[in-house]
Coordinates of C-alpha atoms and ligand atoms in Angstrom, one line a residue:
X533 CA -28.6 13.7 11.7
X534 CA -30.3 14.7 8.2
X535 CA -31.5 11.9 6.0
X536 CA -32.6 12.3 3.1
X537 CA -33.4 15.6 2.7
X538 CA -33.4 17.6 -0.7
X539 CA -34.6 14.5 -2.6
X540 CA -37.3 16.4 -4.1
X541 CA -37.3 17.8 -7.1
X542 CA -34.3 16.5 -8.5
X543 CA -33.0 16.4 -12.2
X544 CA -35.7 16.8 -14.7
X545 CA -35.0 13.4 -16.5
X546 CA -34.4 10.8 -14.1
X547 CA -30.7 11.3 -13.0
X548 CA -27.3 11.4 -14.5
X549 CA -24.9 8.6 -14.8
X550 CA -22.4 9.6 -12.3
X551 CA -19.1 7.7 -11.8
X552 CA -17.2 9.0 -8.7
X553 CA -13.3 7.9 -8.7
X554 CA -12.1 7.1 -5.2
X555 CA -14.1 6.5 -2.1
X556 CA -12.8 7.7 0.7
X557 CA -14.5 11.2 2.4
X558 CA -15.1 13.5 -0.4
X559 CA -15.6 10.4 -2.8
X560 CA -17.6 8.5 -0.8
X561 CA -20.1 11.3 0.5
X562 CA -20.5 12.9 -2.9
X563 CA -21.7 9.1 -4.4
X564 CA -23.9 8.7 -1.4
X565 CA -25.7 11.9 -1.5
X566 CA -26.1 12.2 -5.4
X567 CA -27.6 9.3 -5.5
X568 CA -29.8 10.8 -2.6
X569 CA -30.4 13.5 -4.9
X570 CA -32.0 10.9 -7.9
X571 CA -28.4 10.3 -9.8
X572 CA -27.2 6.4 -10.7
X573 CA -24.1 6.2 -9.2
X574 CA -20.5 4.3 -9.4
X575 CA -18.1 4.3 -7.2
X576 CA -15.0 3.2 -8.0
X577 CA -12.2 2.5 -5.5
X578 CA -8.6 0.6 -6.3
X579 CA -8.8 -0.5 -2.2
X580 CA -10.3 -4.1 -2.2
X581 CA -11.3 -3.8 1.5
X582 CA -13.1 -0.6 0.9
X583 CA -15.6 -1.8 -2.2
X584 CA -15.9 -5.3 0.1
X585 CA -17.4 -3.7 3.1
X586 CA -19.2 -1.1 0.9
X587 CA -21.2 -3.6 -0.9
X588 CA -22.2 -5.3 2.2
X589 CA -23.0 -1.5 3.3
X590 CA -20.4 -1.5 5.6
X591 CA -19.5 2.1 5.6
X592 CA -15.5 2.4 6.4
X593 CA -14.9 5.7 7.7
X594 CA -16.6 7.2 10.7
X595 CA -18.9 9.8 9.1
X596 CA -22.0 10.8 10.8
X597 CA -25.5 9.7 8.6
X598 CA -23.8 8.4 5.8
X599 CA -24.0 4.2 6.7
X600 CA -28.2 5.5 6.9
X601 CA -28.2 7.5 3.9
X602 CA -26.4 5.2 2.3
X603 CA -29.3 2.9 3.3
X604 CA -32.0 5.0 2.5
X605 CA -31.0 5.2 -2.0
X606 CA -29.0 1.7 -1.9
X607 CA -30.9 0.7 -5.3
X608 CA -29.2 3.8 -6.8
X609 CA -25.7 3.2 -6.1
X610 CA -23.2 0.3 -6.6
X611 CA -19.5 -0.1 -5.8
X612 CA -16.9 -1.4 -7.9
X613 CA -13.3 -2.1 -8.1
X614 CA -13.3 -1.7 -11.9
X615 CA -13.4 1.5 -13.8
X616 CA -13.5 0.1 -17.7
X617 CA -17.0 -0.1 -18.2
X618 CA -18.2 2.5 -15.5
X619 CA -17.7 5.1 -17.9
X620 CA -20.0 5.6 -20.8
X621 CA -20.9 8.0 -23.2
X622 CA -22.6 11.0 -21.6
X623 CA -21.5 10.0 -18.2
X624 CA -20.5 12.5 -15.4
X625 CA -17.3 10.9 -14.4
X626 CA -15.9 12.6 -10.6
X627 CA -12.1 12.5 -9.4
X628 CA -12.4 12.1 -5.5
X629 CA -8.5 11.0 -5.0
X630 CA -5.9 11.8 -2.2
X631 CA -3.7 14.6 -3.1
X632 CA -1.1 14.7 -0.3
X633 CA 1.4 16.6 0.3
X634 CA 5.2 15.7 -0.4
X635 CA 8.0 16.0 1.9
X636 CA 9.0 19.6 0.6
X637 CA 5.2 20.7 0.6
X638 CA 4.7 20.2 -2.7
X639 CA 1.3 18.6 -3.8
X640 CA 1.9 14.6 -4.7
X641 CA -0.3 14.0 -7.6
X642 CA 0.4 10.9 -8.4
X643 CA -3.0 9.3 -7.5
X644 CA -4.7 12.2 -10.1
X645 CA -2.7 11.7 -12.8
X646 CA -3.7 7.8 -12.6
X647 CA -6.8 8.6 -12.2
X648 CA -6.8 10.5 -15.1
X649 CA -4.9 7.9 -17.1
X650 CA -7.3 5.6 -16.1
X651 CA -10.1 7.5 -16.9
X652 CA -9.0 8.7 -20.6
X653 CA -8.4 5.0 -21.3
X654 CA -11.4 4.0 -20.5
X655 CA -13.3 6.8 -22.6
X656 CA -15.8 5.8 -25.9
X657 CA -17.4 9.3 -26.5
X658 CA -18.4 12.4 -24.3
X659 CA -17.9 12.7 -20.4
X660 CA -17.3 15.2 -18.7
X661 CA -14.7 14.4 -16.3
X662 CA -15.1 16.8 -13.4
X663 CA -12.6 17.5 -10.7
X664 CA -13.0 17.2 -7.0
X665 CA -10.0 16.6 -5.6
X666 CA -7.9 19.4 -4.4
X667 CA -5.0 20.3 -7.5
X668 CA -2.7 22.7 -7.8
X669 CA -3.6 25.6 -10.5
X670 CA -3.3 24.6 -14.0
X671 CA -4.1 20.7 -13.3
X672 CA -7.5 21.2 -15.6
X673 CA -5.9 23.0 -17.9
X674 CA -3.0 19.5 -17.6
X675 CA -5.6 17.2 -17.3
X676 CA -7.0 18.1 -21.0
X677 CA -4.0 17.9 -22.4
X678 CA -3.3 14.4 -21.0
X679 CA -6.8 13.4 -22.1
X680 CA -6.4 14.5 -25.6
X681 CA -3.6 11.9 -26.0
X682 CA -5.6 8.7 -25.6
X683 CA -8.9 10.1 -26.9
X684 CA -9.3 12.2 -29.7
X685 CA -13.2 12.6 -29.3
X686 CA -15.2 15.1 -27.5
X687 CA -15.2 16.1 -23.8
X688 CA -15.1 18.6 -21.3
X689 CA -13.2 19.0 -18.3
X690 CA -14.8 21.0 -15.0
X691 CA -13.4 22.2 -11.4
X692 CA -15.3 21.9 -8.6
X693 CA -13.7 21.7 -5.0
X694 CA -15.2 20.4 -2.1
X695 CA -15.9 22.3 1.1
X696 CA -17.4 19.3 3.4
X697 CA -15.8 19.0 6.5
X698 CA -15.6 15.7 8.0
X699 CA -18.2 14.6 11.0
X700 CA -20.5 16.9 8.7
X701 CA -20.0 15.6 5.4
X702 CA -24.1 15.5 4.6
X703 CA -24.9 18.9 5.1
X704 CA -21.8 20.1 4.1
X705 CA -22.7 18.6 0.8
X706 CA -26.7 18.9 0.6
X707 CA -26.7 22.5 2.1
X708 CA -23.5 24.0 0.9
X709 CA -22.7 28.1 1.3
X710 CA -21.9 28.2 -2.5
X711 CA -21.6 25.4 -5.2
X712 CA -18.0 26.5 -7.3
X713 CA -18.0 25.5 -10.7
X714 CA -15.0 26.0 -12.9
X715 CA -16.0 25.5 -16.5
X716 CA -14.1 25.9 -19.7
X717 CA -14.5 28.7 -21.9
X718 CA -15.8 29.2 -25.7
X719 CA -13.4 31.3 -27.8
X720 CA -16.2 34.2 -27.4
X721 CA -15.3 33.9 -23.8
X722 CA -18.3 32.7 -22.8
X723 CA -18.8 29.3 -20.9
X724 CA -19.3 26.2 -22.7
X725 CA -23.1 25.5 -22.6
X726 CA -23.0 22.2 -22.4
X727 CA -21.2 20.9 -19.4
X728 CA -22.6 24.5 -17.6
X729 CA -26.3 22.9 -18.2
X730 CA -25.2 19.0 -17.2
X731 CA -23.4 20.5 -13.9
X732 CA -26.2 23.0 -12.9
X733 CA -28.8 20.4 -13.3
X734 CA -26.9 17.7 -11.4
X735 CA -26.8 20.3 -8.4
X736 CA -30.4 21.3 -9.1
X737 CA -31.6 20.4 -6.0
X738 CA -29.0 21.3 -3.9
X739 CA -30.3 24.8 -2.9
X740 CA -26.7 26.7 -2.7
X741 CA -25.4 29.6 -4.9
X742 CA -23.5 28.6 -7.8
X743 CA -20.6 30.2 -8.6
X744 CA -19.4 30.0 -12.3
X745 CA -16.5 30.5 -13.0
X746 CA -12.8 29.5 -14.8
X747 CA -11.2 26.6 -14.2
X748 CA -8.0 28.3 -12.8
X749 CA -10.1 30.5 -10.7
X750 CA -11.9 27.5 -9.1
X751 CA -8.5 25.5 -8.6
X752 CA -7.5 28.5 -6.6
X753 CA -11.0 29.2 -5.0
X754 CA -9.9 25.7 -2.5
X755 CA -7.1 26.9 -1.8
X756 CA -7.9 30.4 -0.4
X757 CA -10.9 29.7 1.7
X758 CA -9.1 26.9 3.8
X759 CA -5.7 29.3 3.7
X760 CA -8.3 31.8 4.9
X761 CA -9.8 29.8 7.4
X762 CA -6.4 28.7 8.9
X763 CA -5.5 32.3 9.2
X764 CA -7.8 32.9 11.7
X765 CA -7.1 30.0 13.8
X766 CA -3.5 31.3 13.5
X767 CA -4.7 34.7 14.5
X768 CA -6.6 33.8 17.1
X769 CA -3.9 31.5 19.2
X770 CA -1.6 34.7 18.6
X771 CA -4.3 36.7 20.6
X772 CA -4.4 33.9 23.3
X773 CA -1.0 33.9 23.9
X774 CA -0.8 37.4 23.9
X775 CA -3.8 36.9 26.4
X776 CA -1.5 34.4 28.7
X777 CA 0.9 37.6 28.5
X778 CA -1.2 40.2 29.5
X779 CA -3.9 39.5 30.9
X780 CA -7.4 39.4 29.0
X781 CA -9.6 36.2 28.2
X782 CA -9.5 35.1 24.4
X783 CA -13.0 33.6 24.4
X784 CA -13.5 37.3 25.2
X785 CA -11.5 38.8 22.1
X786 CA -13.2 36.3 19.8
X787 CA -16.6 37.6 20.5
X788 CA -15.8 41.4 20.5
X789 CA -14.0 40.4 17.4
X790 CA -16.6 38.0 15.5
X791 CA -19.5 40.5 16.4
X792 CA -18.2 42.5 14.0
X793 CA -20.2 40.9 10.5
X794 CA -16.8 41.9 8.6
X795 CA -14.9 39.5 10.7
X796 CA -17.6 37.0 11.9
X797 CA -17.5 34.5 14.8
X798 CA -16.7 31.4 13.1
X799 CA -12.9 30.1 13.2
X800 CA -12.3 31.9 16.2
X801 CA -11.3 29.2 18.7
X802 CA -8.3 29.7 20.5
X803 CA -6.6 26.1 21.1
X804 CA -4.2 23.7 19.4
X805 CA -4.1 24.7 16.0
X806 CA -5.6 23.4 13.0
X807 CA -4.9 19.6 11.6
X808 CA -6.5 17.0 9.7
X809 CA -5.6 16.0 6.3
X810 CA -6.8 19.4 4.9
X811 CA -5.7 22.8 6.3
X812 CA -2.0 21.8 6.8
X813 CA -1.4 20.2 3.4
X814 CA -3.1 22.9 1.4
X815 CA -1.7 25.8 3.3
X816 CA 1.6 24.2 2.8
X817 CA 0.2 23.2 -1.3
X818 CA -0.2 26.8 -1.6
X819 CA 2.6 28.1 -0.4
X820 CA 4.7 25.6 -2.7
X821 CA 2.4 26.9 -5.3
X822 CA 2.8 30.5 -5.3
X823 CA 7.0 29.7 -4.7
X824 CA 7.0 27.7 -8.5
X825 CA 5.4 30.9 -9.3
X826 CA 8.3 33.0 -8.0
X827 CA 6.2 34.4 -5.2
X828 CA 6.9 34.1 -1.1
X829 CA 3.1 33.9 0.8
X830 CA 4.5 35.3 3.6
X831 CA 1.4 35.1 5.5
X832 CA 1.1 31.5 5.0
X833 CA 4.1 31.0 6.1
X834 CA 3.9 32.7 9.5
X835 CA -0.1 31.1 9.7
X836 CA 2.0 27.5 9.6
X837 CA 4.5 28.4 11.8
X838 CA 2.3 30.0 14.5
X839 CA -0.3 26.8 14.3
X840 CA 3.0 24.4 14.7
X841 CA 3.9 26.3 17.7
X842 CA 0.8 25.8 19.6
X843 CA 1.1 22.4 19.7
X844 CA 5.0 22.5 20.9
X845 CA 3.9 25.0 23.6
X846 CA 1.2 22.7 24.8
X847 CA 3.6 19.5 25.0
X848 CA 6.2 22.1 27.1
X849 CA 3.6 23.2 29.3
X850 CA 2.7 19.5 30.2
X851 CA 6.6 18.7 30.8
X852 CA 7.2 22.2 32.8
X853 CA 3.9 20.9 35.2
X854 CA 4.9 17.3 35.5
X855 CA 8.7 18.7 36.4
X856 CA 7.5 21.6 38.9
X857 CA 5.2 18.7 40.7
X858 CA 7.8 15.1 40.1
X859 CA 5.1 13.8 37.9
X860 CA 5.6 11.3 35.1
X861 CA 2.0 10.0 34.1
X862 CA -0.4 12.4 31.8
X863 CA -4.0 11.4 30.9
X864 CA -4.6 12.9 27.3
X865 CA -8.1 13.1 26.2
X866 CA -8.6 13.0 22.6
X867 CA -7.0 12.2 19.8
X868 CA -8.9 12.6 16.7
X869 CA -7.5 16.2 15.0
X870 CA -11.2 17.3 15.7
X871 CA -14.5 16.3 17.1
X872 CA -16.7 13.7 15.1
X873 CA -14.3 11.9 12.9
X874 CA -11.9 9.2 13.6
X875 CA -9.6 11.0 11.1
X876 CA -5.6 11.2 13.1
X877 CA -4.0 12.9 10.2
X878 CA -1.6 15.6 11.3
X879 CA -3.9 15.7 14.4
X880 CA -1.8 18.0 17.4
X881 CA -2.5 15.2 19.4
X882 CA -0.2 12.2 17.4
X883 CA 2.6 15.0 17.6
X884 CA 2.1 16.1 21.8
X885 CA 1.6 12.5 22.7
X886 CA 5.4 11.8 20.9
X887 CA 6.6 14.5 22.3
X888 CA 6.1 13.2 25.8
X889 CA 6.9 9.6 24.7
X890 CA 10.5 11.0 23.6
X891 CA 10.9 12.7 27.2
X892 CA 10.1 9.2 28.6
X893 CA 6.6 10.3 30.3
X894 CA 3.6 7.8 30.9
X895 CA 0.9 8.3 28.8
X896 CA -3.0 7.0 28.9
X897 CA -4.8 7.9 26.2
X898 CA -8.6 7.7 25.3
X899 CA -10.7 9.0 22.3
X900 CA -14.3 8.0 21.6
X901 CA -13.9 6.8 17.9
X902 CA -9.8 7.8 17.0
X903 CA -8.3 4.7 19.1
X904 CA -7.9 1.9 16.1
X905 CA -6.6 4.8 13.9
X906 CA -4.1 6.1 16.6
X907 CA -3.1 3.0 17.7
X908 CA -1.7 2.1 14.0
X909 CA 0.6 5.6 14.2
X910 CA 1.9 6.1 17.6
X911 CA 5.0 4.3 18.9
X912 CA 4.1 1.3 21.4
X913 CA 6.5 3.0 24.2
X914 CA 5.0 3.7 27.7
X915 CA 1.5 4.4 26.5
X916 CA -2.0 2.7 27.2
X917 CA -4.9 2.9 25.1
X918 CA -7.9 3.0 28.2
X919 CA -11.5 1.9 27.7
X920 CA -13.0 5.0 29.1
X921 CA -12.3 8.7 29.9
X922 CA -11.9 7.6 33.7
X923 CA -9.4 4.8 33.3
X924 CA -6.9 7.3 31.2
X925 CA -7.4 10.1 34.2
X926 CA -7.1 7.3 36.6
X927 CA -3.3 8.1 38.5
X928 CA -2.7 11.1 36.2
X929 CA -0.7 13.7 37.4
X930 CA -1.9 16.3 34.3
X931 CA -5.2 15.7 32.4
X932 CA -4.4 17.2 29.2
X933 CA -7.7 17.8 26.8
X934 CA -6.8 18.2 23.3
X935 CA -9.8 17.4 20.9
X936 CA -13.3 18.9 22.7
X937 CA -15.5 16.0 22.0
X938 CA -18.7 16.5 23.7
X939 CA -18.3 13.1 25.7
X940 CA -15.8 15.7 27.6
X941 CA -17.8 18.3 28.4
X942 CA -20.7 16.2 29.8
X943 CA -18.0 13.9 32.3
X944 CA -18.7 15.1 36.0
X945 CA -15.4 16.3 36.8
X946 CA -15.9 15.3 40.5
X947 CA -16.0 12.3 40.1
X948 CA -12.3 11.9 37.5
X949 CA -10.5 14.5 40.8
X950 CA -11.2 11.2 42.7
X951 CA -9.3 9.1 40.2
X952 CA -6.2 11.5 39.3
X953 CA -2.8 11.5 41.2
X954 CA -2.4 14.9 41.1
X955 CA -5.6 17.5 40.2
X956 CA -4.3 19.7 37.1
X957 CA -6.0 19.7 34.1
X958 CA -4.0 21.5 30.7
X959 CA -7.1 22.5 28.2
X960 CA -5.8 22.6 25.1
X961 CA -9.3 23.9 23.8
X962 CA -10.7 26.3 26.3
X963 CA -13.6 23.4 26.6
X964 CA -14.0 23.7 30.5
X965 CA -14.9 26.7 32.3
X966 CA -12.0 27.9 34.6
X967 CA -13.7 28.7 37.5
X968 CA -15.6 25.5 37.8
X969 CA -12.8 23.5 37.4
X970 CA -10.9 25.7 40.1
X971 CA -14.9 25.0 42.6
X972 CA -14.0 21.0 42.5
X973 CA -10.8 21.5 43.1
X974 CA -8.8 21.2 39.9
X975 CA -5.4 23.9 39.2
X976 CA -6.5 24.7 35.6
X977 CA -4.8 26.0 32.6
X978 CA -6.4 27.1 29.6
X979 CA -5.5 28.8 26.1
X980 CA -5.5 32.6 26.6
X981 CA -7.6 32.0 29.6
X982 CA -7.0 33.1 33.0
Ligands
NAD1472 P1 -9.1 9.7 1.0 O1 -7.7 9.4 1.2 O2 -10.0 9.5 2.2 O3 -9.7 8.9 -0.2 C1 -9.2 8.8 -1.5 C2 -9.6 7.5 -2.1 O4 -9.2 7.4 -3.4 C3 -9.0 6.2 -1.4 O5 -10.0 5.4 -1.0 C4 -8.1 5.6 -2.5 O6 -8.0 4.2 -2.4 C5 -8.8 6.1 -3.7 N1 -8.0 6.0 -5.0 C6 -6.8 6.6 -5.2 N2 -6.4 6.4 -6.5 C7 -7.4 5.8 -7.1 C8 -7.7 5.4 -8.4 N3 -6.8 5.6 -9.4 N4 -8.8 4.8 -8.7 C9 -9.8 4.6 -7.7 N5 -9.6 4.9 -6.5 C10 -8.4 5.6 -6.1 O7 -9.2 11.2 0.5 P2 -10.3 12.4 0.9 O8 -10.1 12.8 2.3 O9 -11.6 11.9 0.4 O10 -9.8 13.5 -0.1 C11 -9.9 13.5 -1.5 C12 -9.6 14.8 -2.1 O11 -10.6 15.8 -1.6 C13 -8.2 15.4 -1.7 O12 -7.7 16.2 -2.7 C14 -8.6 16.3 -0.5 O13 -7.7 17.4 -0.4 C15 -9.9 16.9 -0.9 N6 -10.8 17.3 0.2 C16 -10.9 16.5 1.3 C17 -11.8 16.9 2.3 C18 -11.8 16.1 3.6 O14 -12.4 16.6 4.6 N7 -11.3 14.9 3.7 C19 -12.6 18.0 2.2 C20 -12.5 18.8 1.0 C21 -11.6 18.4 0.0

């Protein structure tokens, strides 16, 4: 796990003033490793709970390194409930708020424009209040406007999106691919020099490309790469079940595919689809997006309904299985919407195991770090939350794996075909290799994997 790494160097003159707005994953590993990086930092959260545990050090969300890190540059960060007075002149004041989606894919912004609200009220001379939350296009350009009516002094507003990815938050942050930086212009067109200097030298350590550029440009820079990136997993499960078609082994495709440096290898998992509190709101935000603009993204809109598919395929292969064989109990391993986080949001399993609750099957579930979480969201009908892998496989007629954590892949598999009822296992992520599986005994399905 890193700790502490990039701390030297650092900002010329001891540190900004940062003040991050909202804890949670973004929020909270941004304070955490500024602060790592030499900055004072404030975070601010409106959840009681949240600034209780933090300033005991209690870290609430299950990210790898951070409770440590956290540890490690304590005397540089605090945690407050209170915004007033967090932000003074000259301060470096980031919004780390939820921007869900709405029911009709829109992007809620209700949280931001608080924020914002907050934030302008709160103002007694220059900030520069920079944005990290994801926004639609045009909320800089918004969010001056807004500020303008509460403070008629100096400031500057800046875009800069997050690319972390949760369970790797730290070196997501510390060792980025590229550092975007969305700046307001002059009227010569060139960037305003002052919060170009402040930004580069808060990142000055962080040994990343920066990309400068406009604000709009950077707004739309989030949206694209994970639109991008969900492509691919789209593209990739239509090549698996193309695969279950014809013949042909996905894992296969993927590496004749990602060989090529055009393409690359990354993204390239055949499985379940994509979830998590990211790629499905913003490929939806974008969509919504581009449509106020008078535009249909077509591709999105097939890349969302391909990755919704997957996971209604997966929950009718389990039912066809427990039907052919007069089954009614399935084990489901995982339930996180990806390995390392405890994060259940729009995770394919919440939707499979509701599926099966709805067609009145049995379930036992187990997930290393996801079971608090999942326990909150799914219905309390016919389901059991087990202490181990084994107890959910034990009496299974289908062992269905739908996040790959590694606990998974290390279980010897001889010993659960003792426990099971019947010996079928439905890999929703191509984590075990077919023909071992088939050696112990197992009937195995994969995801465009004979
Ligand atoms: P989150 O829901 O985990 O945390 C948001 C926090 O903001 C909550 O703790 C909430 O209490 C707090 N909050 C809301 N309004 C507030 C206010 N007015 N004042 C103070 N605190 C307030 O959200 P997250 O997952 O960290 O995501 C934040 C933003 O970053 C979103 O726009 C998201 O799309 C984007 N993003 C998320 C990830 C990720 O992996 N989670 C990665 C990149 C970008």
């Amino acid at each position: 796990m890193p700790k502490t790494i990039l701390v030297t160097g650092g900002p010329g003159f001891g540190g900004h003033n940062v003040v991050i707005i909202g804890t949670g994953y973004v929020g909270l590993t941004t304070g955490v490793c500024l602060a790592s990086l030499g900055h004072k930092v404030i975070c601010v959260d409106k959840d009681k709970t949240k600034i209780e545990k933090l300033n005991k050090g209690i870290i609430p969300i299950f990210e790898p390194g951070l409770g440590e890190l956290l540890k490690d540059h304590r005397n540089r960060i605090s945690f407050t409930q209170d915004l007033r007075g967090t932000v003074q002149g000259g301060s470096v004041v980031f919004i780390a708020v939820g921007t869900p989606s709405l029911k009709d894919g829109n992007i809620d912004l209700t949280y931001l424009k608080k924020a914002v609200a907050e934030i302008a009220k709160a103002m007694r001379g220059y900030i520069i209040i920079v944005n990290k939350s994801t926004v639609p296009i045009g909320t800089g350009e918004w969010a001056r406007k807004e500020i303008a009516r509460y403070f008629k002094g100096e400031f500057s507003i800046v875009s800069n999106p997050e690319f972390l990815r949760e369970g790797t938050a730290i070196k997501d942050f510390l060792e980025p691919d590229r550092v975007v930086l969305g700046l307001e212009k002059q009227e010569d067109g060139s960037f305003d020099p002052r919060p170009k200097e402040i930004m580069l030298d808060i990142y000055s350590s962080v040994a990343a490309p920066k990309l400068l550029t406009d604000i709009k440009s950077a707004e739309l820079i989030k949206y694209a790469s994970n639109a991008f990136l969900a492509t691919k997993i789209s593209f990739i499960n239509e090549m698996a079940n193309i695969c279950d078609r014809t013949g042909g082994d996905v894992k296969e495709i993927a590496k004749g595919i990602g060989g090529d440096k055009r393409i690359g290898p990354q993204f390239l998992n055949a499985g379940l689809g994509y979830g998590g509190s990211c790629f499905p709101k913003d490929v939806d935000g974008l969509i919504s997006i581009a449509k106020n603009f008078g535009y249909e993204l077509e591709i999105l809109k097939a890349v969302n309904k391909v990755n919704k598919r997957q996971r209604v395929n997966f929950a009718n292969s389990i039912k066809k299985v427990l039907k052919k064989i007069k089954g009614e109990t399935v084990c489901i391993w995982g339930l996180s919407f990806k390995p390392n986080t405890d994060d259940i949001r729009e995770a394919p399993a919440m939707e499979i195991i509701k599926a099966l609750q709805k067609a009145g099957y049995k379930i036992q579930v187990y997930d290393p770090i996801a079971m608090e979480n999942a326990k909150k969201d799914l219905p309390k009908i016919k389901i059991k939350f087990c202490e181990s892998a084994k107890e959910a496989a034990k009496g299974a007629d289908v062992l269905a794996l739908v996040t790959e954590w590694p606990e998974f892949s290390e279980i010897d598999m001889s010993e659960i075909i003792k426990v099971v009822r019947n010996p079928i296992i439905i890999d929703g992520r191509n984590l075990f290799e077919p023909q071992e599986m088939r050696k112990i005994g197992f009937e195995y399905y994969g995801i465009g994997k004979q």
